[in-house]
Amino acid sequence: MSTMGPISEPLTVTYPIAETFHSLQGEGAWAGANAFFIRLGGCDVHCPWCDQKETWPSQHHPRQTVTELVQEAVTAKPSFVVITGGEPLMHNLQPLCQALKNQGLRLHLETSGAYPLTGQFDWITLSPKPYKLPQAEIYSLANELKVIISQEEDFSWAAMAATKVKADIPLYLQAEWGTEAANERIFAYILSHPQWRLSLQTHKYLGVR
Ligand code: SF4
């Protein structure tokens, strides 16, 4: 959890930072767009196939102040800032979001929804996981749903999640990285379930972050 409390000055609040970087969004509806990423440390969802396992222990990551993070984001001049993790909602995102918003930056969140929403976002990517269930209220706040497919049962998990989100948002299935078989299963599934789209991790195919 972050160190902030009611007496903390918002700009001196700190977060454990796994990495920050300026790149293109690789996934989902905003794929290909110029984005600045803030990857927070800390995740207790513990998906067995996680490709960010190094983010799990939040104490392993250096802490940065809101001021430092905002300065980096402003310098990058991105189309939007993506707050991701780890599971970013393990932290109170309100001070960070407020300071980024004060600079006129558009904010996107990538979350499993396992913790209550904090902060204000222009776009929420919900990627619910069966290993730690999402908070019920996050489904109706999602702007896109992205479900990772690593085994056959994940299709029924995806179908259940799709019944809980708003009717008009894009629905993505994304293979666990490195599993060609999952891509083939998704391909076949979408041919008979046309409400879904395939999400490719284009940054990984391009070999960039
Ligand atoms: S929620 Fe994300 S960061 Fe956490 S274990 Fe699952 S894939 Fe990894």
Short mmCIF file of C-alpha atoms and ligand atoms in Angstrom, two decimals:
data_model
loop_
_atom_site.label_atom_id
_atom_site.label_comp_id
_atom_site.label_asym_id
_atom_site.label_seq_id
_atom_site.Cartn_x
_atom_site.Cartn_y
_atom_site.Cartn_z
CA MET A 1 0.00 0.00 0.00
CA SER A 2 1.15 3.58 -0.51
CA THR A 3 2.37 5.66 2.39
CA MET A 4 -0.22 8.34 1.94
CA GLY A 5 -2.59 9.27 4.71
CA PRO A 6 -4.95 12.05 5.47
CA ILE A 7 -2.14 14.41 6.49
CA SER A 8 0.09 13.73 3.44
CA GLU A 9 0.55 16.53 0.95
CA PRO A 10 -0.72 15.07 -2.35
CA LEU A 11 2.45 15.92 -4.30
CA THR A 12 4.74 14.22 -1.76
CA VAL A 13 2.77 10.98 -1.71
CA THR A 14 4.93 8.13 -2.97
CA TYR A 15 4.21 4.94 -4.91
CA PRO A 16 6.35 1.83 -5.54
CA ILE A 17 7.34 2.09 -9.19
CA ALA A 18 8.30 -1.01 -11.19
CA GLU A 19 9.01 1.12 -14.27
CA THR A 20 7.95 4.16 -16.24
CA PHE A 21 8.36 4.35 -19.99
CA HIS A 22 7.14 6.14 -23.10
CA SER A 23 5.93 3.88 -25.89
CA LEU A 24 2.91 2.95 -27.96
CA GLN A 25 -0.06 1.28 -26.32
CA GLY A 26 0.24 -2.30 -27.53
CA GLU A 27 -3.20 -3.70 -26.71
CA GLY A 28 -6.91 -3.12 -26.95
CA ALA A 29 -8.92 -0.28 -28.43
CA TRP A 30 -6.05 2.24 -28.12
CA ALA A 31 -3.40 -0.01 -29.69
CA GLY A 32 -0.86 2.03 -31.62
CA ALA A 33 -1.38 5.27 -29.67
CA ASN A 34 1.40 7.31 -28.02
CA ALA A 35 1.29 6.58 -24.28
CA PHE A 36 3.33 7.14 -21.15
CA PHE A 37 3.21 4.13 -18.82
CA ILE A 38 3.45 4.15 -15.03
CA ARG A 39 3.76 0.57 -13.84
CA LEU A 40 3.14 0.32 -10.10
CA GLY A 41 4.67 -2.42 -7.98
CA GLY A 42 2.48 -4.74 -5.94
CA CYS A 43 0.06 -7.47 -6.95
CA ASP A 44 -1.56 -10.21 -4.90
CA VAL A 45 -3.79 -11.59 -7.66
CA HIS A 46 -1.00 -14.04 -8.55
CA CYS A 47 -2.11 -15.29 -11.95
CA PRO A 48 -0.02 -18.42 -12.60
CA TRP A 49 0.92 -17.27 -16.12
CA CYS A 50 1.68 -13.64 -15.17
CA ASP A 51 4.39 -12.03 -17.33
CA GLN A 52 4.98 -9.32 -14.70
CA LYS A 53 5.78 -11.51 -11.68
CA GLU A 54 8.66 -9.20 -10.73
CA THR A 55 6.05 -6.56 -9.89
CA TRP A 56 4.34 -8.67 -7.20
CA PRO A 57 6.28 -7.63 -4.04
CA SER A 58 5.69 -3.88 -3.80
CA GLN A 59 8.58 -3.44 -1.33
CA HIS A 60 11.04 -4.46 -4.07
CA HIS A 61 10.40 -1.28 -6.02
CA PRO A 62 11.80 2.19 -5.39
CA ARG A 63 9.20 4.75 -4.42
CA GLN A 64 8.67 7.92 -6.41
CA THR A 65 6.72 11.00 -5.46
CA VAL A 66 3.70 12.25 -7.33
CA THR A 67 5.77 15.30 -8.32
CA GLU A 68 8.46 13.11 -9.92
CA LEU A 69 5.92 10.99 -11.79
CA VAL A 70 4.01 13.98 -13.09
CA GLN A 71 7.23 15.61 -14.29
CA GLU A 72 8.17 12.47 -16.25
CA ALA A 73 4.72 12.19 -17.78
CA VAL A 74 4.54 15.85 -18.79
CA THR A 75 8.03 15.69 -20.35
CA ALA A 76 6.99 12.71 -22.51
CA LYS A 77 4.07 14.67 -24.06
CA PRO A 78 1.95 11.52 -24.54
CA SER A 79 -1.60 11.28 -25.88
CA PHE A 80 -2.47 9.72 -22.53
CA VAL A 81 -0.95 8.20 -19.40
CA VAL A 82 -1.55 4.52 -18.64
CA ILE A 83 -1.49 3.52 -14.98
CA THR A 84 -0.85 -0.20 -14.81
CA GLY A 85 0.90 -2.81 -12.69
CA GLY A 86 1.01 -5.08 -10.89
CA GLU A 87 -2.45 -4.34 -9.62
CA PRO A 88 -2.53 -0.52 -9.44
CA LEU A 89 -5.72 -0.39 -7.36
CA MET A 90 -3.83 -1.85 -4.40
CA HIS A 91 -2.79 1.81 -3.98
CA ASN A 92 -4.90 4.92 -3.49
CA LEU A 93 -4.57 6.47 -6.94
CA GLN A 94 -6.41 9.68 -6.09
CA PRO A 95 -3.34 11.92 -5.43
CA LEU A 96 -1.55 10.71 -8.56
CA CYS A 97 -4.61 11.07 -10.78
CA GLN A 98 -5.42 14.51 -9.44
CA ALA A 99 -1.91 15.79 -10.09
CA LEU A 100 -1.79 14.31 -13.62
CA LYS A 101 -5.24 15.72 -14.38
CA ASN A 102 -4.09 19.13 -13.16
CA GLN A 103 -1.57 19.02 -16.03
CA GLY A 104 -4.35 18.31 -18.52
CA LEU A 105 -3.29 14.71 -19.10
CA ARG A 106 -5.76 12.04 -20.17
CA LEU A 107 -5.64 8.99 -17.87
CA HIS A 108 -6.12 5.32 -18.64
CA LEU A 109 -6.20 2.50 -16.07
CA GLU A 110 -5.44 -1.18 -16.56
CA THR A 111 -6.78 -3.26 -13.67
CA SER A 112 -8.01 -6.66 -12.63
CA GLY A 113 -10.64 -4.84 -10.56
CA ALA A 114 -9.69 -6.77 -7.43
CA TYR A 115 -9.69 -3.60 -5.29
CA PRO A 116 -12.07 -0.62 -5.09
CA LEU A 117 -11.57 2.08 -7.71
CA THR A 118 -9.69 5.21 -6.63
CA GLY A 119 -8.79 8.19 -8.84
CA GLN A 120 -10.52 9.51 -11.96
CA PHE A 121 -9.97 7.95 -15.36
CA ASP A 122 -10.94 8.66 -18.95
CA TRP A 123 -10.63 5.01 -19.89
CA ILE A 124 -10.68 1.83 -17.81
CA THR A 125 -9.44 -1.48 -19.21
CA LEU A 126 -10.85 -4.24 -17.02
CA SER A 127 -9.03 -7.55 -17.17
CA PRO A 128 -10.79 -9.65 -14.53
CA LYS A 129 -9.02 -12.68 -13.12
CA PRO A 130 -10.58 -15.78 -11.52
CA TYR A 131 -7.69 -15.94 -9.02
CA LYS A 132 -8.92 -12.87 -7.10
CA LEU A 133 -12.41 -11.82 -8.05
CA PRO A 134 -13.16 -8.26 -9.19
CA GLN A 135 -15.18 -5.83 -7.09
CA ALA A 136 -18.75 -5.96 -8.36
CA GLU A 137 -18.96 -2.24 -9.14
CA ILE A 138 -15.97 -2.15 -11.52
CA TYR A 139 -17.78 -4.04 -14.30
CA SER A 140 -20.17 -1.18 -15.10
CA LEU A 141 -17.29 1.34 -15.08
CA ALA A 142 -15.15 -0.50 -17.65
CA ASN A 143 -14.61 1.02 -21.12
CA GLU A 144 -13.20 -2.20 -22.51
CA LEU A 145 -13.05 -5.78 -21.29
CA LYS A 146 -9.94 -7.85 -21.89
CA VAL A 147 -9.86 -11.48 -20.83
CA ILE A 148 -6.66 -13.52 -20.98
CA ILE A 149 -7.06 -17.02 -22.35
CA SER A 150 -4.64 -19.66 -21.14
CA GLN A 151 -6.92 -22.68 -20.90
CA GLU A 152 -10.29 -23.81 -22.20
CA GLU A 153 -12.21 -22.82 -19.02
CA ASP A 154 -11.20 -19.20 -19.57
CA PHE A 155 -13.78 -18.89 -22.35
CA SER A 156 -16.64 -19.45 -19.87
CA TRP A 157 -14.98 -16.96 -17.48
CA ALA A 158 -14.90 -14.47 -20.36
CA ALA A 159 -18.54 -15.11 -21.26
CA MET A 160 -19.59 -14.54 -17.64
CA ALA A 161 -17.63 -11.29 -17.43
CA ALA A 162 -19.21 -10.05 -20.67
CA THR A 163 -22.68 -10.31 -19.12
CA LYS A 164 -21.65 -7.84 -16.39
CA VAL A 165 -20.12 -4.99 -18.40
CA LYS A 166 -21.99 -2.27 -20.33
CA ALA A 167 -23.50 -3.59 -23.53
CA ASP A 168 -21.63 -1.36 -25.98
CA ILE A 169 -18.01 -1.72 -24.89
CA PRO A 170 -15.41 -3.65 -26.91
CA LEU A 171 -14.73 -7.19 -25.72
CA TYR A 172 -11.24 -8.61 -26.23
CA LEU A 173 -9.76 -12.06 -25.86
CA GLN A 174 -6.00 -12.14 -25.54
CA ALA A 175 -3.83 -15.23 -25.50
CA GLU A 176 -1.39 -15.80 -22.69
CA TRP A 177 1.84 -14.62 -24.31
CA GLY A 178 3.85 -17.27 -26.08
CA THR A 179 1.06 -19.81 -26.48
CA GLU A 180 0.28 -20.23 -30.16
CA ALA A 181 -2.36 -22.84 -29.29
CA ALA A 182 -4.32 -20.24 -27.32
CA ASN A 183 -4.32 -17.88 -30.32
CA GLU A 184 -5.73 -20.67 -32.48
CA ARG A 185 -8.45 -21.44 -29.93
CA ILE A 186 -9.35 -17.74 -29.70
CA PHE A 187 -9.47 -17.47 -33.49
CA ALA A 188 -11.93 -20.37 -33.68
CA TYR A 189 -13.98 -19.06 -30.74
CA ILE A 190 -14.44 -15.60 -32.27
CA LEU A 191 -15.66 -17.12 -35.53
CA SER A 192 -18.63 -18.49 -33.59
CA HIS A 193 -18.87 -15.65 -31.01
CA PRO A 194 -18.69 -12.47 -33.11
CA GLN A 195 -19.16 -10.08 -30.18
CA TRP A 196 -15.51 -10.75 -29.26
CA ARG A 197 -12.33 -9.41 -30.87
CA LEU A 198 -8.77 -10.72 -30.79
CA SER A 199 -6.32 -8.56 -28.83
CA LEU A 200 -2.71 -8.94 -29.92
CA GLN A 201 0.15 -7.69 -27.75
CA THR A 202 1.57 -5.76 -30.69
CA HIS A 203 4.46 -4.34 -28.65
CA LYS A 204 5.72 -7.88 -28.04
CA TYR A 205 5.48 -8.78 -31.71
CA LEU A 206 7.41 -5.59 -32.48
CA GLY A 207 9.95 -6.41 -29.78
CA VAL A 208 9.44 -3.10 -27.95
CA ARG A 209 8.13 -2.26 -24.49
S1 SF4 B 1 -3.29 -9.24 -12.12
FE1 SF4 B 1 -1.78 -8.71 -13.69
S2 SF4 B 1 0.13 -8.30 -12.57
FE2 SF4 B 1 -1.26 -9.36 -11.16
S3 SF4 B 1 -0.69 -11.53 -11.32
FE3 SF4 B 1 -2.38 -11.18 -12.77
S4 SF4 B 1 -1.40 -10.67 -14.73
FE4 SF4 B 1 0.16 -10.46 -13.12
#
